[in-house]
N, CA and C atoms as an extended XYZ file, in Angstrom:
315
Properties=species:S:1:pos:R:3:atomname:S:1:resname:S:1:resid:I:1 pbc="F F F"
N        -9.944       34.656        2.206 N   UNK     1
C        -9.374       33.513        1.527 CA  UNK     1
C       -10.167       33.215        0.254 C   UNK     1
N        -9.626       32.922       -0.846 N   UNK     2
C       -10.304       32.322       -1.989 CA  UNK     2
C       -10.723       30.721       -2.648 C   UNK     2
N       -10.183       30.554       -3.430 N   UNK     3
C       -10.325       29.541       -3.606 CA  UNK     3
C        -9.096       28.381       -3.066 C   UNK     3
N        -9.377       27.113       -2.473 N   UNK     4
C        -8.161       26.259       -1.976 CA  UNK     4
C        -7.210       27.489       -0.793 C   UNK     4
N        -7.651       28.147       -0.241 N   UNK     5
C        -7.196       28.929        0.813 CA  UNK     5
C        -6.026       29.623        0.038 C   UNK     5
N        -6.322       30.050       -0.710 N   UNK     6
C        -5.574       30.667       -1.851 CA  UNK     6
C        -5.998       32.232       -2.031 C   UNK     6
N        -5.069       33.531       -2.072 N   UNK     7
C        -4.964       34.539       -2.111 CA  UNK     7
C        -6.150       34.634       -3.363 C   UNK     7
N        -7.398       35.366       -3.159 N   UNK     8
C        -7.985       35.614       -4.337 CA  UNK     8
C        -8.183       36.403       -5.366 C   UNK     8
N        -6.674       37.066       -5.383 N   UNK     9
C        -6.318       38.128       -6.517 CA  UNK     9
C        -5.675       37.019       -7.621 C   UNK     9
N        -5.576       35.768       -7.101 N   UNK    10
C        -4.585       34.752       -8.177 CA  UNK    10
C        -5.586       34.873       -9.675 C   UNK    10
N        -4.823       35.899      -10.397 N   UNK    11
C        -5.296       35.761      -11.678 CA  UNK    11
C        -4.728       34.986      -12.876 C   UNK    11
N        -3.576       34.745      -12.681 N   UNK    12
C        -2.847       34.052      -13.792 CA  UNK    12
C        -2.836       32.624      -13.690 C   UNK    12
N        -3.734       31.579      -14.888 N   UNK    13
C        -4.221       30.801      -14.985 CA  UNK    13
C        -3.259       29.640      -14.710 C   UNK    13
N        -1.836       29.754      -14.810 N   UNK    14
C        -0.915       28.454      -15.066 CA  UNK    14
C        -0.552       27.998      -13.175 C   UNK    14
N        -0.654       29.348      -12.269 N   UNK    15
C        -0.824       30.105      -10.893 CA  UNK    15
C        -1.910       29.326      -10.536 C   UNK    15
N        -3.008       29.416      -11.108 N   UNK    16
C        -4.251       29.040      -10.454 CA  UNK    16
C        -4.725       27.337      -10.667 C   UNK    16
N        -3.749       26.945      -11.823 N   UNK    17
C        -4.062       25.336      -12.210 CA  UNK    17
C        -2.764       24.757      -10.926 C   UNK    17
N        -1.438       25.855      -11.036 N   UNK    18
C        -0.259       24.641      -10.256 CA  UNK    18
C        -0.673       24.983       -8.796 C   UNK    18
N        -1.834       26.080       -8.029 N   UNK    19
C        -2.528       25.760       -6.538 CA  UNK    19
C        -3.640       24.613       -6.828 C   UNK    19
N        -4.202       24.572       -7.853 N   UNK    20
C        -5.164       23.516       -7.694 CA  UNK    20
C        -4.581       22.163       -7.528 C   UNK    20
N        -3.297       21.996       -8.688 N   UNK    21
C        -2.566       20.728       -9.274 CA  UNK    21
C        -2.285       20.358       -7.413 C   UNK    21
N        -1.671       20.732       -6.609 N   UNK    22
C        -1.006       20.906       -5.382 CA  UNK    22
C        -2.141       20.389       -4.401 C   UNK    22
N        -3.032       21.283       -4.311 N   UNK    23
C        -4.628       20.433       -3.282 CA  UNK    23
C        -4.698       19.023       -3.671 C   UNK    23
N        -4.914       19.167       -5.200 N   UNK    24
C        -5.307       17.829       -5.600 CA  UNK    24
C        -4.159       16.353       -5.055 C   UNK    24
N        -3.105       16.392       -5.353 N   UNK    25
C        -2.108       15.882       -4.874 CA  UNK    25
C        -1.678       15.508       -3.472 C   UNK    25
N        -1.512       16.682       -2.679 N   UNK    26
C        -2.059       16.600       -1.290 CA  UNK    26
C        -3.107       15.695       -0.669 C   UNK    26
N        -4.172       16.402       -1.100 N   UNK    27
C        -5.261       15.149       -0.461 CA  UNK    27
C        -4.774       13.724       -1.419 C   UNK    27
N        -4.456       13.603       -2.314 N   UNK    28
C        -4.488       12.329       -2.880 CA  UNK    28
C        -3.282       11.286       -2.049 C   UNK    28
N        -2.466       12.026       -1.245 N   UNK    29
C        -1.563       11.241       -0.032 CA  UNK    29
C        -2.261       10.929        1.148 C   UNK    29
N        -3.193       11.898        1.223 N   UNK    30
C        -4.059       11.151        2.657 CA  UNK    30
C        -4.975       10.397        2.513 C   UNK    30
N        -6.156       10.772        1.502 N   UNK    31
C        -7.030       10.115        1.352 CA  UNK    31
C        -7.028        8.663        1.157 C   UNK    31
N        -6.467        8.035        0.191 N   UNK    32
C        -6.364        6.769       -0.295 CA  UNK    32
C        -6.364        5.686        1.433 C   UNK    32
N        -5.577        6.173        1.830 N   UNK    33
C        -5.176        5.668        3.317 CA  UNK    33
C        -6.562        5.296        4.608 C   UNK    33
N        -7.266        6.638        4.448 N   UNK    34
C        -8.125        7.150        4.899 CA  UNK    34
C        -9.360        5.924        4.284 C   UNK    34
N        -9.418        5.590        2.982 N   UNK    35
C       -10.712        5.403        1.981 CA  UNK    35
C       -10.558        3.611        2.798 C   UNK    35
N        -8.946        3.233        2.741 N   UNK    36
C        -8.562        1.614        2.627 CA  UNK    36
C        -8.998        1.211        4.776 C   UNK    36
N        -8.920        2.687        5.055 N   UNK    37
C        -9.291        2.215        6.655 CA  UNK    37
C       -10.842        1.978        7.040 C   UNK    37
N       -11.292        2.869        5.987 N   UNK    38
C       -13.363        2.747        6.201 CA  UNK    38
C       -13.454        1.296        5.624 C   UNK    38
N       -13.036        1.258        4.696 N   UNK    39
C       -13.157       -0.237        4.085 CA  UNK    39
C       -13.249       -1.128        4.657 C   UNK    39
N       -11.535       -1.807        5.522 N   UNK    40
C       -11.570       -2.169        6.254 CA  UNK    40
C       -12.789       -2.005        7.571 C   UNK    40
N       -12.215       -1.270        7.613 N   UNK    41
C       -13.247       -1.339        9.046 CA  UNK    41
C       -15.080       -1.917        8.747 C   UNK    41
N       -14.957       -1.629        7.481 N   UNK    42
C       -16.656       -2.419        7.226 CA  UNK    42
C       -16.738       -3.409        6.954 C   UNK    42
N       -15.268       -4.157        6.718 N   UNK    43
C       -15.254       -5.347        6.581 CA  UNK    43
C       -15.103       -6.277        8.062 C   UNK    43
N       -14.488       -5.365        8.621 N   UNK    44
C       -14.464       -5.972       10.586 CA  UNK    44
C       -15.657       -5.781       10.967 C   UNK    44
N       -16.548       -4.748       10.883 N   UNK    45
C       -17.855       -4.918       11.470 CA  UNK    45
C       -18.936       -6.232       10.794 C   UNK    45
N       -19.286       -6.248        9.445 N   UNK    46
C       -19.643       -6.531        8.671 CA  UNK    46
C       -19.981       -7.783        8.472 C   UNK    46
N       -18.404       -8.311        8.309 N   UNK    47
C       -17.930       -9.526        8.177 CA  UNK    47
C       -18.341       -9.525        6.394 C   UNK    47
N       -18.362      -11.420        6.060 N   UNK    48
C       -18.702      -11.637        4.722 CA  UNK    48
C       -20.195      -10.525        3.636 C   UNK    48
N       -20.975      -10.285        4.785 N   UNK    49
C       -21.969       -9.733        4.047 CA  UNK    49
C       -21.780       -8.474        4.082 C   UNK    49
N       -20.491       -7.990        4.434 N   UNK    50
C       -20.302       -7.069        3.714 CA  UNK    50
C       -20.011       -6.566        2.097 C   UNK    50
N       -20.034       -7.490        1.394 N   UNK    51
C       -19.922       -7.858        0.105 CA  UNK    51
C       -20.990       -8.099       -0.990 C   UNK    51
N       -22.010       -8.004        0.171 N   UNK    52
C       -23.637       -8.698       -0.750 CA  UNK    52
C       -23.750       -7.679       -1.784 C   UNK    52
N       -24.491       -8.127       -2.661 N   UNK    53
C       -24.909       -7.318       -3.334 CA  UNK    53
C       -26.144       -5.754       -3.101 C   UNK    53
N       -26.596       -6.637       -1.912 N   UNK    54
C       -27.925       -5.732       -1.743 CA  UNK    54
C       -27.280       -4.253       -0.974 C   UNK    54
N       -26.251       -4.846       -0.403 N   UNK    55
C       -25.960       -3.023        0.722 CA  UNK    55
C       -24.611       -2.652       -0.738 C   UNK    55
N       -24.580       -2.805       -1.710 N   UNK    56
C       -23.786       -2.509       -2.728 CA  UNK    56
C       -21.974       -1.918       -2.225 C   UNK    56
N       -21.814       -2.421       -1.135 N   UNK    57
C       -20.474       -2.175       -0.109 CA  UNK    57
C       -19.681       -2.320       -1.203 C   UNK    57
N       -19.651       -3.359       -1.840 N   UNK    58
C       -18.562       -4.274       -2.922 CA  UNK    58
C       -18.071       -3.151       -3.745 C   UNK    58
N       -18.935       -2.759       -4.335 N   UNK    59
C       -18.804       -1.972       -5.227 CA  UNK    59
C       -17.924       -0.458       -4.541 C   UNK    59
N       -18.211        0.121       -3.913 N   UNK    60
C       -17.636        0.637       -2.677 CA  UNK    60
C       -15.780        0.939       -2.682 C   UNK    60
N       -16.004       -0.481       -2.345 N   UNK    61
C       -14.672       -0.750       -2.207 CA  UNK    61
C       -13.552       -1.015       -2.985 C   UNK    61
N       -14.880       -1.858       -4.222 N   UNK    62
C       -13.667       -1.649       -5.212 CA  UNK    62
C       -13.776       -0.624       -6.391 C   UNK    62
N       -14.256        0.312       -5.909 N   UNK    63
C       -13.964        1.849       -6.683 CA  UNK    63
C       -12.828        2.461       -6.051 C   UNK    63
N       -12.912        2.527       -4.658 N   UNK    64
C       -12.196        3.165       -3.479 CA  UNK    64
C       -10.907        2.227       -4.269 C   UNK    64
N       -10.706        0.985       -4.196 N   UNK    65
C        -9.472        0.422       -4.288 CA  UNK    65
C        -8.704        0.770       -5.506 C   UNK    65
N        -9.705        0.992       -6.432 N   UNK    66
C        -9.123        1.328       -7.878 CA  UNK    66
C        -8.815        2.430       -8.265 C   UNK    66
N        -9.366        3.528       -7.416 N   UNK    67
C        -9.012        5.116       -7.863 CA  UNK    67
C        -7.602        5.062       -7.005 C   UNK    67
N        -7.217        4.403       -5.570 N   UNK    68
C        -6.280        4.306       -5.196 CA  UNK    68
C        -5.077        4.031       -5.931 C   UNK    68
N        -5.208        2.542       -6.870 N   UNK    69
C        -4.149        1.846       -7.382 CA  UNK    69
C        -3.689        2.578       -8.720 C   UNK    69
N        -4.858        3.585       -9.351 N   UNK    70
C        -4.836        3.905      -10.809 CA  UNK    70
C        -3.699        5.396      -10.798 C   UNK    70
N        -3.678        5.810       -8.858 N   UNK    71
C        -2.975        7.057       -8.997 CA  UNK    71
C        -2.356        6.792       -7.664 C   UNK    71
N        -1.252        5.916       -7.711 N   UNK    72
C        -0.627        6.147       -6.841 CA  UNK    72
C         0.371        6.784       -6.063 C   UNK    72
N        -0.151        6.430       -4.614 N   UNK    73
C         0.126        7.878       -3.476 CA  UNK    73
C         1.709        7.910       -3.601 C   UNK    73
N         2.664        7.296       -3.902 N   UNK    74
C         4.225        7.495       -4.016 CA  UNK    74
C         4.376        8.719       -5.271 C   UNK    74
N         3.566        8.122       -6.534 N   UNK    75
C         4.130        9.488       -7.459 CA  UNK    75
C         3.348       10.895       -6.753 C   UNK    75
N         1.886       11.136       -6.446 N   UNK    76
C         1.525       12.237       -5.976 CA  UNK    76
C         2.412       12.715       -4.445 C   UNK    76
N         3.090       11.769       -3.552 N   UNK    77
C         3.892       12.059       -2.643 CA  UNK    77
C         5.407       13.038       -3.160 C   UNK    77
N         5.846       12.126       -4.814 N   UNK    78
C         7.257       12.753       -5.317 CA  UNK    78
C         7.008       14.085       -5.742 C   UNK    78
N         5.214       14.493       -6.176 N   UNK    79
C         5.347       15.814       -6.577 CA  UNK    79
C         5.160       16.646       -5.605 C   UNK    79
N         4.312       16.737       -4.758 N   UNK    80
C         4.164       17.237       -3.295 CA  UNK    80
C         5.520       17.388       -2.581 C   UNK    80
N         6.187       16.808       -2.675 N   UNK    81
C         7.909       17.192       -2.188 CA  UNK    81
C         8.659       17.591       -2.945 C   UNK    81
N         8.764       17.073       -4.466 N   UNK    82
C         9.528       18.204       -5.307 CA  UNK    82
C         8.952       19.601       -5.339 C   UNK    82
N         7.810       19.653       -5.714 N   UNK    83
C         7.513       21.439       -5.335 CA  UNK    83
C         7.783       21.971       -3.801 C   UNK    83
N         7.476       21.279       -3.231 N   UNK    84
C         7.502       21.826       -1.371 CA  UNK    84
C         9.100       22.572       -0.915 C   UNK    84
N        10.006       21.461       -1.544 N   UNK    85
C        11.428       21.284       -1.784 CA  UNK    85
C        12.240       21.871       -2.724 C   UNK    85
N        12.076       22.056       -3.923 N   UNK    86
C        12.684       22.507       -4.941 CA  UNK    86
C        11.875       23.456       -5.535 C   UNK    86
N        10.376       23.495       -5.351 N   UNK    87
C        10.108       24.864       -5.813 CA  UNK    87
C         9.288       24.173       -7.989 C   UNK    87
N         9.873       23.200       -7.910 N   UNK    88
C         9.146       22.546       -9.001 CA  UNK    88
C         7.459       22.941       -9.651 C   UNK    88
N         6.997       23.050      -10.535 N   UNK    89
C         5.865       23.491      -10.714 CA  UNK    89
C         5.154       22.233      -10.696 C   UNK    89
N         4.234       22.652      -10.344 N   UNK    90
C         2.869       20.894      -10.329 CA  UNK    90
C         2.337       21.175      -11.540 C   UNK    90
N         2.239       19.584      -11.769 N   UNK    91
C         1.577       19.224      -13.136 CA  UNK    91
C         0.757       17.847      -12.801 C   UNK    91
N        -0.062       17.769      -13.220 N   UNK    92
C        -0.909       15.961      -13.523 CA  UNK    92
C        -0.232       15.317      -13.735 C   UNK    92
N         0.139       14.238      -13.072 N   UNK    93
C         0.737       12.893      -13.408 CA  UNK    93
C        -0.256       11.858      -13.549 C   UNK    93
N        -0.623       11.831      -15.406 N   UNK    94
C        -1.629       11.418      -15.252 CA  UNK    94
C        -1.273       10.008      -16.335 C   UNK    94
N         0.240        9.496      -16.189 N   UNK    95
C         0.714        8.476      -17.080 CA  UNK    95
C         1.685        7.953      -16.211 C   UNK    95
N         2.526        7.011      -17.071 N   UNK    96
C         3.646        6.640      -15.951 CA  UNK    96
C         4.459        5.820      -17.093 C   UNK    96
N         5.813        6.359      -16.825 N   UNK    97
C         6.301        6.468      -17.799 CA  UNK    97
C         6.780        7.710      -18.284 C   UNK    97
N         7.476        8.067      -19.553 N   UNK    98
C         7.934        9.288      -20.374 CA  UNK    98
C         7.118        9.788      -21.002 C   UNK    98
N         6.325       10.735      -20.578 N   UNK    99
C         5.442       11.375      -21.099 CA  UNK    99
C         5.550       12.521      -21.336 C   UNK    99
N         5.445       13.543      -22.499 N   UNK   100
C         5.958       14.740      -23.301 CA  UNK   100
C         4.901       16.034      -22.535 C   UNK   100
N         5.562       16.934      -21.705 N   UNK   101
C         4.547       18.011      -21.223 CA  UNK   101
C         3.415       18.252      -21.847 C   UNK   101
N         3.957       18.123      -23.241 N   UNK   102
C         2.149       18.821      -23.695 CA  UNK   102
C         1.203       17.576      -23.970 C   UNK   102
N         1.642       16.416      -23.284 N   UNK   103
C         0.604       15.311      -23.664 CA  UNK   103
C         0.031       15.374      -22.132 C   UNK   103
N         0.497       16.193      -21.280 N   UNK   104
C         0.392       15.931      -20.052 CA  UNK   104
C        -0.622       17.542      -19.809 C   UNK   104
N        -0.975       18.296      -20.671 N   UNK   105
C        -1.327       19.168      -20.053 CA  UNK   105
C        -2.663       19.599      -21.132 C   UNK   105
């Protein structure tokens, strides 16, 4: 196996960005989910001082919350099923909105 459990003869670069584009996307449907349950959960153990400054949790959480909200799991879900489904090539959805391929790549 090579890279991303990926055949490691993949030499052609547009091949090797739309398996990466695809991992990346993938995990970006589970993870977020995953990041908002540790959170939680340190906030049930925790309670208020989970927030102090000194165990820097805060901060934590609201990185976790913001990488969540800045890429959300519905558009990385629509590309993960249009390629899965239609065969679509992956690209960064890294705007939102009408954005011109080559501003996107």
């Amino acid at each position: 196996m090579g890279v991303l459990g990926q055949d490691p003869r993949i030499t052609d670069p547009e091949e090797l960005t739309n398996a990466c584009e695809l991992a990346v996307a993938q995990a970006h449907v589970v993870v977020p989910g995953l990041v908002k349950d540790v959170t939680d959960g340190i906030f049930d153990v925790l309670g208020a001082s989970a927030v102090s400054r000194s165990k820097a949790l805060d901060r934590f959480w609201r990185n976790a919350r913001t990488i969540a909200t800045h890429n959300p799991v519905i558009y990385k879900a629509r590309i993960v099923g249009d390629h899965r489904v239609n065969g679509t090539p992956m690209f960064g959805l890294n705007a939102i909105g009408e954005v011109s391929r080559s501003a996107t790549s």
